[in-house]
């Protein structure tokens, strides 16, 4: 039976809809079900439905289940045919299509006045009424652009605005949203109508739009069940076949529909598909399949709202049934509404004949008729309101432009910024730039105008679809001669994949040549799947739509007025998978000279012996100690070894390269926190014998207040080693608490812990309380290597600088040194393809950890903590290491005083080998069976190791440094100790000493 469309608040909806069943258990969205409410008697909906039902003849009752096509731009003959079906067949509903809103309003008024029963007026308005009234109503963006938006509340607003449009237009029913998961880039019919390829994203945004429309009093419709996303055939023209198992369908395609049903969606539309795993009967589209509609949707999934067919005039069914038989077969399958059959009269006759023959009972048909009548009551059709055509176009457009502007600002996606062109300088004269519009014929270009709003001196060029490859060289020559950088705008291309999206061979060639021969920013204004042709672009932006609002938003991002926020809703190529998107553009910094690479012999090292590092790396991979690694060695201020080995994981799909970025784990302690403490000590802002209570007022009154900074740096303050914060947040079934965590970011859940896992920020206070309440042994008596020591130090850095730890180290060290990869929260800065995964975490986060910090505690602190969270490539760490080897100076800038480095890196404890923040060799290293970090290092050596399989070591006596990065925890976590048992890091470091001549 019909669900009431008056549903509960947005927050409940979004939590229920977006939660993943695998780790966050969504509660069914609260709704009112008229079949389950105990009442002393029939309510007003039933009473009205019964009264109308009793006024109709048998055939007129059947006709309530038929909806016919209506246009206001097809002339008098079309209107006459529609009036005939309304007067004589007594159809129950109409579906409005193209025409002007004023004409449409007058026509619908006329049709309602003519009809014996109020007509249920529907529209296929996936991106609002601008999809149909193209002459005077502005459309909302396609769903694929909405899929790049991370704020589901904005999608709710779009849904509500579309609902308000419908109400103003006298429409009660919108065949939207599309809940198909578009996991086939070649899909000719769904494609950018989908929210994307990720089932969670499709469900989350789809339910938000449903809630918005239904809060506006409009029936929403989840379509196209059981999922039209993985097809390469358009069901308008033929019957697509989906050859998937039931398990595969259930795990992917059906997921968004389940979430929509839980959220109380009013209606589900059945697609014309052939899915043998559901129904292997020949020539049986899902729309007329009892196993699909009744067994799967109604019985198995528990849907009791309105079930409507996709248009029955489509070839996906019309090639098998016509003359009303398509409506009969649809009804027999379990559908309630038959949309756009070949004949309304023939449909009623075919159904009436089937009732007489006993193919379907009269009671079953009448139950569906009453369901539709109740829906009419619930959408206000008991009192049909005349549509006022005055100012109707203005009213329909009222909310569109402000929302389009916000969508554009939230959706623009920077996929890559490897050449650091973004943000470009808005200052004229600093950099001569040109805009090349590819795919347009000239004339007024609103994107060029948007660029000129920032840079009035920007030149404009056009490369039209009619131009040939022979004209490319001349254009590129002029650009290279006259300009420092180019913005390439790909515009006016097709939304569909056929014929390369209409992008000519010459257009593709000119874009690639510009990208290869000079600094260029490429912006694609349209379907992001077309980016597949430009996956090697060093700087590229997906802008999704080609209109003036999107043009302005893209220009604002390019020139730094806006920070990018969007994430790619689909995978376009290996370089740009789903979820790619930089959300921070670091302004261009002065060029920094890197460490010079030389032949080892020039600094007194043997190349042949250094080659043993290759063998050790290959053996490490073969033994399963780690799937890959980066190795850097420096001697006398020169790079003597810099190589990459293996892959990101054991699937061997992604090779480790110079630009790959690893989770440094506890190397964070020295390369972020200790460096900051040294700098603050240098500046006289921090005293080693001061206490925690001196700098952190919130620890005063606890037994932690008296702990000294010196003891904390030496790991002898007596703090416990580790607190598993996450364990007390788990429910009895082992999954994160659904009150504390949500699958998407909202105003309450702001702390990103992992993909689709956000925590309430208030819990961070609880974590600090756990540290303050933890046991402490008398300081100075026992060496306890503790993460909590450095969590406190990170907070001291923040207290003394007024900046978060990540911002302080970035501005003080990483940016001035030109370290493009080193930093916290790499997903906000770097393409996901550059980030090496750590492990598949089988508890708590239950997912591949890639680009989020491996340490769960640091993750719960938001990815920035004093003990973990830093990421880097080995090459960039080599620069940081060289700065320390230079006595704290690099390229003429003194970062830390030499005396400070010498003091912090010396031995300072009578009970351990530790320096101040730094790890050091064992004091009896020469006598030990297992020397640490290797046999030949000098007592001056300092550095650190990391749990994920990393290390940094510096030996000032030999002016030698070693950087090793791996992900030994891949894929199963810390249980793989082969890196240690095989002594991989020790043997590699020892090889460096053996190579010294």
GROMACS .gro file of N, CA and C in nm, residues 697-834:
model
  414
  697UNK      N    1   4.738   2.448   2.968
  697UNK     CA    2   4.657   2.473   3.088
  697UNK      C    3   4.561   2.360   3.120
  698UNK      N    4   4.515   2.289   3.019
  698UNK     CA    5   4.413   2.186   3.042
  698UNK      C    6   4.468   2.060   3.108
  699UNK      N    7   4.601   2.049   3.126
  699UNK     CA    8   4.654   1.933   3.197
  699UNK      C    9   4.679   1.966   3.345
  700UNK      N   10   4.669   2.093   3.381
  700UNK     CA   11   4.695   2.132   3.520
  700UNK      C   12   4.591   2.068   3.612
  701UNK      N   13   4.640   2.027   3.726
  701UNK     CA   14   4.552   1.958   3.819
  701UNK      C   15   4.551   1.808   3.799
  702UNK      N   16   4.627   1.758   3.702
  702UNK     CA   17   4.640   1.615   3.680
  702UNK      C   18   4.784   1.573   3.708
  703UNK      N   19   4.806   1.441   3.712
  703UNK     CA   20   4.942   1.393   3.737
  703UNK      C   21   5.031   1.405   3.614
  704UNK      N   22   4.979   1.460   3.505
  704UNK     CA   23   5.060   1.482   3.385
  704UNK      C   24   5.121   1.622   3.383
  705UNK      N   25   5.069   1.712   3.466
  705UNK     CA   26   5.112   1.852   3.461
  705UNK      C   27   5.259   1.869   3.495
  706UNK      N   28   5.314   1.784   3.582
  706UNK     CA   29   5.451   1.801   3.629
  706UNK      C   30   5.555   1.737   3.538
  707UNK      N   31   5.512   1.667   3.435
  707UNK     CA   32   5.606   1.599   3.347
  707UNK      C   33   5.686   1.701   3.267
  708UNK      N   34   5.818   1.683   3.258
  708UNK     CA   35   5.902   1.781   3.188
  708UNK      C   36   5.910   1.750   3.039
  709UNK      N   37   5.934   1.853   2.962
  709UNK     CA   38   5.949   1.838   2.817
  709UNK      C   39   6.068   1.747   2.787
  710UNK      N   40   6.174   1.759   2.866
  710UNK     CA   41   6.293   1.676   2.843
  710UNK      C   42   6.258   1.527   2.858
  711UNK      N   43   6.189   1.492   2.968
  711UNK     CA   44   6.154   1.352   2.989
  711UNK      C   45   6.058   1.301   2.880
  712UNK      N   46   5.969   1.389   2.836
  712UNK     CA   47   5.876   1.348   2.730
  712UNK      C   48   5.951   1.320   2.601
  713UNK      N   49   6.045   1.406   2.564
  713UNK     CA   50   6.124   1.383   2.442
  713UNK      C   51   6.207   1.256   2.451
  714UNK      N   52   6.247   1.217   2.572
  714UNK     CA   53   6.329   1.098   2.593
  714UNK      C   54   6.245   0.972   2.614
  715UNK      N   55   6.114   0.983   2.611
  715UNK     CA   56   6.024   0.870   2.637
  715UNK      C   57   6.048   0.811   2.776
  716UNK      N   58   6.076   0.895   2.873
  716UNK     CA   59   6.094   0.846   3.009
  716UNK      C   60   6.010   0.928   3.108
  717UNK      N   61   5.899   0.983   3.055
  717UNK     CA   62   5.807   1.058   3.142
  717UNK      C   63   5.713   0.965   3.216
  718UNK      N   64   5.710   0.837   3.179
  718UNK     CA   65   5.628   0.741   3.250
  718UNK      C   66   5.488   0.722   3.193
  719UNK      N   67   5.460   0.781   3.079
  719UNK     CA   68   5.328   0.765   3.017
  719UNK      C   69   5.313   0.625   2.958
  720UNK      N   70   5.190   0.575   2.955
  720UNK     CA   71   5.166   0.444   2.894
  720UNK      C   72   5.201   0.451   2.745
  721UNK      N   73   5.235   0.337   2.689
  721UNK     CA   74   5.286   0.334   2.551
  721UNK      C   75   5.180   0.369   2.449
  722UNK      N   76   5.056   0.322   2.473
  722UNK     CA   77   4.957   0.329   2.365
  722UNK      C   78   4.819   0.315   2.426
  723UNK      N   79   4.726   0.394   2.379
  723UNK     CA   80   4.586   0.380   2.420
  723UNK      C   81   4.503   0.351   2.295
  724UNK      N   82   4.439   0.235   2.288
  724UNK     CA   83   4.358   0.202   2.170
  724UNK      C   84   4.223   0.274   2.175
  725UNK      N   85   4.224   0.400   2.141
  725UNK     CA   86   4.103   0.483   2.154
  725UNK      C   87   3.982   0.422   2.083
  726UNK      N   88   4.007   0.358   1.971
  726UNK     CA   89   3.896   0.313   1.886
  726UNK      C   90   3.815   0.201   1.950
  727UNK      N   91   3.878   0.123   2.040
  727UNK     CA   92   3.811   0.003   2.090
  727UNK      C   93   3.682   0.034   2.165
  728UNK      N   94   3.682   0.142   2.242
  728UNK     CA   95   3.561   0.172   2.317
  728UNK      C   96   3.454   0.239   2.231
  729UNK      N   97   3.484   0.265   2.104
  729UNK     CA   98   3.383   0.322   2.013
  729UNK      C   99   3.313   0.215   1.933
  730UNK      N  100   3.351   0.088   1.953
  730UNK     CA  101   3.292  -0.020   1.875
  730UNK      C  102   3.167  -0.075   1.944
  731UNK      N  103   3.069  -0.110   1.864
  731UNK     CA  104   2.951  -0.175   1.916
  731UNK      C  105   2.983  -0.323   1.940
  732UNK      N  106   2.895  -0.397   2.008
  732UNK     CA  107   2.923  -0.539   2.036
  732UNK      C  108   2.953  -0.622   1.912
  733UNK      N  109   2.897  -0.580   1.798
  733UNK     CA  110   2.923  -0.657   1.675
  733UNK      C  111   3.056  -0.621   1.609
  734UNK      N  112   3.131  -0.528   1.671
  734UNK     CA  113   3.263  -0.495   1.619
  734UNK      C  114   3.267  -0.378   1.525
  735UNK      N  115   3.150  -0.319   1.493
  735UNK     CA  116   3.147  -0.206   1.400
  735UNK      C  117   3.142  -0.074   1.478
  736UNK      N  118   3.183   0.037   1.415
  736UNK     CA  119   3.181   0.167   1.483
  736UNK      C  120   3.040   0.208   1.527
  737UNK      N  121   3.033   0.272   1.639
  737UNK     CA  122   2.907   0.320   1.695
  737UNK      C  123   2.841   0.417   1.599
  738UNK      N  124   2.716   0.389   1.563
  738UNK     CA  125   2.647   0.472   1.464
  738UNK      C  126   2.608   0.609   1.518
  739UNK      N  127   2.611   0.628   1.650
  739UNK     CA  128   2.585   0.760   1.704
  739UNK      C  129   2.709   0.847   1.698
  740UNK      N  130   2.824   0.784   1.715
  740UNK     CA  131   2.950   0.858   1.715
  740UNK      C  132   3.005   0.879   1.575
  741UNK      N  133   2.979   0.783   1.486
  741UNK     CA  134   3.032   0.787   1.350
  741UNK      C  135   2.918   0.793   1.249
  742UNK      N  136   2.947   0.854   1.134
  742UNK     CA  137   2.854   0.855   1.022
  742UNK      C  138   2.933   0.828   0.895
  743UNK      N  139   2.862   0.788   0.792
  743UNK     CA  140   2.929   0.752   0.667
  743UNK      C  141   2.957   0.872   0.579
  744UNK      N  142   2.915   0.989   0.621
  744UNK     CA  143   2.944   1.109   0.544
  744UNK      C  144   2.964   1.226   0.639
  745UNK      N  145   3.027   1.329   0.592
  745UNK     CA  146   3.054   1.446   0.674
  745UNK      C  147   2.930   1.533   0.683
  746UNK      N  148   2.896   1.574   0.804
  746UNK     CA  149   2.786   1.669   0.823
  746UNK      C  150   2.825   1.762   0.937
  747UNK      N  151   2.731   1.843   0.983
  747UNK     CA  152   2.763   1.944   1.083
  747UNK      C  153   2.805   1.884   1.216
  748UNK      N  154   2.768   1.759   1.242
  748UNK     CA  155   2.807   1.693   1.367
  748UNK      C  156   2.930   1.606   1.349
  749UNK      N  157   2.937   1.536   1.238
  749UNK     CA  158   3.045   1.441   1.214
  749UNK      C  159   3.146   1.506   1.119
  750UNK      N  160   3.244   1.575   1.177
  750UNK     CA  161   3.334   1.657   1.096
  750UNK      C  162   3.475   1.600   1.085
  751UNK      N  163   3.506   1.498   1.164
  751UNK     CA  164   3.643   1.446   1.167
  751UNK      C  165   3.652   1.325   1.075
  752UNK      N  166   3.728   1.340   0.967
  752UNK     CA  167   3.745   1.227   0.876
  752UNK      C  168   3.839   1.125   0.939
  753UNK      N  169   3.793   1.002   0.950
  753UNK     CA  170   3.873   0.892   1.003
  753UNK      C  171   3.917   0.800   0.890
  754UNK      N  172   3.832   0.787   0.789
  754UNK     CA  173   3.862   0.706   0.671
  754UNK      C  174   3.755   0.735   0.569
  755UNK      N  175   3.764   0.669   0.454
  755UNK     CA  176   3.662   0.684   0.351
  755UNK      C  177   3.527   0.640   0.407
  756UNK      N  178   3.425   0.727   0.392
  756UNK     CA  179   3.290   0.698   0.440
  756UNK      C  180   3.286   0.671   0.591
  757UNK      N  181   3.372   0.736   0.667
  757UNK     CA  182   3.370   0.721   0.812
  757UNK      C  183   3.412   0.854   0.876
  758UNK      N  184   3.316   0.924   0.935
  758UNK     CA  185   3.340   1.053   0.997
  758UNK      C  186   3.296   1.049   1.143
  759UNK      N  187   3.373   1.109   1.229
  759UNK     CA  188   3.352   1.103   1.374
  759UNK      C  189   3.307   1.239   1.426
  760UNK      N  190   3.229   1.236   1.534
  760UNK     CA  191   3.193   1.361   1.600
  760UNK      C  192   3.317   1.423   1.664
  761UNK      N  193   3.337   1.551   1.641
  761UNK     CA  194   3.458   1.619   1.689
  761UNK      C  195   3.467   1.617   1.841
  762UNK      N  196   3.355   1.616   1.907
  762UNK     CA  197   3.356   1.620   2.053
  762UNK      C  198   3.429   1.499   2.112
  763UNK      N  199   3.440   1.391   2.037
  763UNK     CA  200   3.504   1.272   2.094
  763UNK      C  201   3.655   1.293   2.111
  764UNK      N  202   3.712   1.388   2.040
  764UNK     CA  203   3.854   1.416   2.059
  764UNK      C  204   3.881   1.458   2.204
  765UNK      N  205   3.788   1.533   2.264
  765UNK     CA  206   3.803   1.569   2.405
  765UNK      C  207   3.805   1.444   2.492
  766UNK      N  208   3.723   1.347   2.456
  766UNK     CA  209   3.722   1.220   2.531
  766UNK      C  210   3.856   1.149   2.519
  767UNK      N  211   3.917   1.154   2.403
  767UNK     CA  212   4.047   1.090   2.383
  767UNK      C  213   4.153   1.155   2.471
  768UNK      N  214   4.153   1.287   2.478
  768UNK     CA  215   4.249   1.354   2.565
  768UNK      C  216   4.221   1.323   2.713
  769UNK      N  217   4.094   1.308   2.746
  769UNK     CA  218   4.060   1.269   2.882
  769UNK      C  219   4.116   1.130   2.913
  770UNK      N  220   4.112   1.039   2.815
  770UNK     CA  221   4.167   0.905   2.836
  770UNK      C  222   4.318   0.914   2.863
  771UNK      N  223   4.387   1.003   2.795
  771UNK     CA  224   4.531   1.019   2.819
  771UNK      C  225   4.554   1.076   2.958
  772UNK      N  226   4.477   1.178   2.995
  772UNK     CA  227   4.495   1.241   3.126
  772UNK      C  228   4.463   1.144   3.240
  773UNK      N  229   4.370   1.051   3.215
  773UNK     CA  230   4.331   0.955   3.319
  773UNK      C  231   4.420   0.831   3.320
  774UNK      N  232   4.509   0.818   3.223
  774UNK     CA  233   4.592   0.698   3.215
  774UNK      C  234   4.697   0.697   3.325
  775UNK      N  235   4.749   0.577   3.353
  775UNK     CA  236   4.849   0.563   3.457
  775UNK      C  237   4.980   0.627   3.414
  776UNK      N  238   5.059   0.668   3.514
  776UNK     CA  239   5.192   0.721   3.487
  776UNK      C  240   5.286   0.669   3.595
  777UNK      N  241   5.400   0.616   3.551
  777UNK     CA  242   5.500   0.569   3.647
  777UNK      C  243   5.592   0.686   3.679
  778UNK      N  244   5.665   0.679   3.789
  778UNK     CA  245   5.753   0.793   3.824
  778UNK      C  246   5.847   0.828   3.710
  779UNK      N  247   5.850   0.953   3.666
  779UNK     CA  248   5.932   0.992   3.550
  779UNK      C  249   6.080   0.976   3.577
  780UNK      N  250   6.153   0.947   3.468
  780UNK     CA  251   6.297   0.937   3.473
  780UNK      C  252   6.349   0.801   3.515
  781UNK      N  253   6.262   0.710   3.553
  781UNK     CA  254   6.307   0.581   3.604
  781UNK      C  255   6.293   0.468   3.503
  782UNK      N  256   6.209   0.488   3.402
  782UNK     CA  257   6.180   0.378   3.310
  782UNK      C  258   6.164   0.431   3.169
  783UNK      N  259   6.223   0.362   3.073
  783UNK     CA  260   6.207   0.398   2.932
  783UNK      C  261   6.082   0.329   2.877
  784UNK      N  262   5.982   0.408   2.842
  784UNK     CA  263   5.859   0.355   2.783
  784UNK      C  264   5.834   0.432   2.653
  785UNK      N  265   5.859   0.365   2.542
  785UNK     CA  266   5.836   0.431   2.413
  785UNK      C  267   5.685   0.455   2.400
  786UNK      N  268   5.644   0.580   2.397
  786UNK     CA  269   5.502   0.614   2.406
  786UNK      C  270   5.458   0.710   2.297
  787UNK      N  271   5.349   0.675   2.231
  787UNK     CA  272   5.286   0.768   2.138
  787UNK      C  273   5.231   0.890   2.211
  788UNK      N  274   5.187   0.869   2.336
  788UNK     CA  275   5.125   0.979   2.410
  788UNK      C  276   5.223   1.093   2.438
  789UNK      N  277   5.353   1.059   2.452
  789UNK     CA  278   5.453   1.164   2.466
  789UNK      C  279   5.442   1.265   2.352
  790UNK      N  280   5.433   1.212   2.231
  790UNK     CA  281   5.436   1.300   2.115
  790UNK      C  282   5.299   1.359   2.081
  791UNK      N  283   5.194   1.296   2.128
  791UNK     CA  284   5.063   1.361   2.116
  791UNK      C  285   5.064   1.490   2.198
  792UNK      N  286   5.120   1.483   2.319
  792UNK     CA  287   5.133   1.604   2.400
  792UNK      C  288   5.223   1.708   2.332
  793UNK      N  289   5.336   1.664   2.277
  793UNK     CA  290   5.428   1.759   2.213
  793UNK      C  291   5.361   1.830   2.095
  794UNK      N  292   5.282   1.756   2.019
  794UNK     CA  293   5.210   1.819   1.908
  794UNK      C  294   5.118   1.928   1.956
  795UNK      N  295   5.052   1.907   2.070
  795UNK     CA  296   4.963   2.010   2.125
  795UNK      C  297   5.042   2.129   2.178
  796UNK      N  298   5.163   2.104   2.228
  796UNK     CA  299   5.247   2.216   2.273
  796UNK      C  300   5.286   2.303   2.153
  797UNK      N  301   5.322   2.241   2.042
  797UNK     CA  302   5.355   2.318   1.921
  797UNK      C  303   5.237   2.407   1.883
  798UNK      N  304   5.117   2.353   1.888
  798UNK     CA  305   4.999   2.431   1.852
  798UNK      C  306   4.977   2.545   1.951
  799UNK      N  307   4.998   2.516   2.081
  799UNK     CA  308   4.976   2.619   2.183
  799UNK      C  309   5.075   2.734   2.169
  800UNK      N  310   5.200   2.703   2.133
  800UNK     CA  311   5.302   2.808   2.126
  800UNK      C  312   5.299   2.884   1.993
  801UNK      N  313   5.247   2.824   1.889
  801UNK     CA  314   5.250   2.889   1.757
  801UNK      C  315   5.117   2.947   1.715
  802UNK      N  316   5.009   2.901   1.778
  802UNK     CA  317   4.878   2.946   1.734
  802UNK      C  318   4.834   2.883   1.603
  803UNK      N  319   4.906   2.780   1.560
  803UNK     CA  320   4.872   2.709   1.437
  803UNK      C  321   4.862   2.560   1.466
  804UNK      N  322   4.783   2.492   1.385
  804UNK     CA  323   4.782   2.347   1.397
  804UNK      C  324   4.918   2.293   1.353
  805UNK      N  325   4.954   2.176   1.403
  805UNK     CA  326   5.085   2.120   1.375
  805UNK      C  327   5.111   2.109   1.226
  806UNK      N  328   5.011   2.064   1.150
  806UNK     CA  329   5.032   2.046   1.005
  806UNK      C  330   5.060   2.177   0.936
  807UNK      N  331   4.989   2.283   0.975
  807UNK     CA  332   5.013   2.413   0.911
  807UNK      C  333   5.149   2.470   0.950
  808UNK      N  334   5.185   2.452   1.076
  808UNK     CA  335   5.313   2.507   1.122
  808UNK      C  336   5.430   2.444   1.048
  809UNK      N  337   5.436   2.312   1.043
  809UNK     CA  338   5.551   2.248   0.978
  809UNK      C  339   5.551   2.272   0.827
  810UNK      N  340   5.433   2.283   0.770
  810UNK     CA  341   5.427   2.311   0.626
  810UNK      C  342   5.484   2.449   0.595
  811UNK      N  343   5.441   2.549   0.672
  811UNK     CA  344   5.485   2.686   0.645
  811UNK      C  345   5.629   2.710   0.690
  812UNK      N  346   5.674   2.641   0.795
  812UNK     CA  347   5.807   2.664   0.850
  812UNK      C  348   5.915   2.585   0.778
  813UNK      N  349   5.882   2.462   0.734
  813UNK     CA  350   5.983   2.375   0.675
  813UNK      C  351   5.949   2.327   0.533
  814UNK      N  352   5.835   2.264   0.516
  814UNK     CA  353   5.811   2.190   0.392
  814UNK      C  354   5.798   2.280   0.270
  815UNK      N  355   5.717   2.385   0.280
  815UNK     CA  356   5.702   2.475   0.165
  815UNK      C  357   5.831   2.548   0.131
  816UNK      N  358   5.900   2.609   0.229
  816UNK     CA  359   6.027   2.676   0.194
  816UNK      C  360   6.132   2.582   0.136
  817UNK      N  361   6.131   2.457   0.179
  817UNK     CA  362   6.225   2.359   0.125
  817UNK      C  363   6.180   2.303  -0.009
  818UNK      N  364   6.058   2.335  -0.051
  818UNK     CA  365   6.007   2.286  -0.179
  818UNK      C  366   5.966   2.142  -0.177
  819UNK      N  367   5.920   2.094  -0.062
  819UNK     CA  368   5.880   1.953  -0.049
  819UNK      C  369   5.734   1.939  -0.092
  820UNK      N  370   5.713   1.894  -0.213
  820UNK     CA  371   5.577   1.888  -0.268
  820UNK      C  372   5.493   1.776  -0.213
  821UNK      N  373   5.556   1.670  -0.161
  821UNK     CA  374   5.478   1.556  -0.113
  821UNK      C  375   5.468   1.550   0.038
  822UNK      N  376   5.561   1.610   0.110
  822UNK     CA  377   5.568   1.594   0.254
  822UNK      C  378   5.458   1.675   0.322
  823UNK      N  379   5.380   1.610   0.407
  823UNK     CA  380   5.275   1.680   0.478
  823UNK      C  381   5.170   1.585   0.530
  824UNK      N  382   5.077   1.639   0.606
  824UNK     CA  383   4.965   1.563   0.658
  824UNK      C  384   4.849   1.567   0.558
  825UNK      N  385   4.751   1.483   0.579
  825UNK     CA  386   4.627   1.478   0.500
  825UNK      C  387   4.655   1.485   0.351
  826UNK      N  388   4.725   1.386   0.296
  826UNK     CA  389   4.766   1.394   0.156
  826UNK      C  390   4.650   1.387   0.057
  827UNK      N  391   4.537   1.331   0.097
  827UNK     CA  392   4.425   1.323   0.003
  827UNK      C  393   4.372   1.460  -0.035
  828UNK      N  394   4.398   1.559   0.049
  828UNK     CA  395   4.352   1.695   0.018
  828UNK      C  396   4.448   1.766  -0.076
  829UNK      N  397   4.568   1.707  -0.098
  829UNK     CA  398   4.671   1.777  -0.177
  829UNK      C  399   4.715   1.702  -0.301
  830UNK      N  400   4.706   1.569  -0.296
  830UNK     CA  401   4.767   1.486  -0.399
  830UNK      C  402   4.666   1.390  -0.458
  831UNK      N  403   4.691   1.351  -0.582
  831UNK     CA  404   4.605   1.254  -0.647
  831UNK      C  405   4.612   1.121  -0.573
  832UNK      N  406   4.498   1.054  -0.562
  832UNK     CA  407   4.492   0.928  -0.490
  832UNK      C  408   4.588   0.824  -0.549
  833UNK      N  409   4.611   0.832  -0.679
  833UNK     CA  410   4.699   0.734  -0.744
  833UNK      C  411   4.843   0.745  -0.697
  834UNK      N  412   4.879   0.855  -0.633
  834UNK     CA  413   5.017   0.871  -0.583
  834UNK      C  414   5.032   0.816  -0.441
   0.00000   0.00000   0.00000
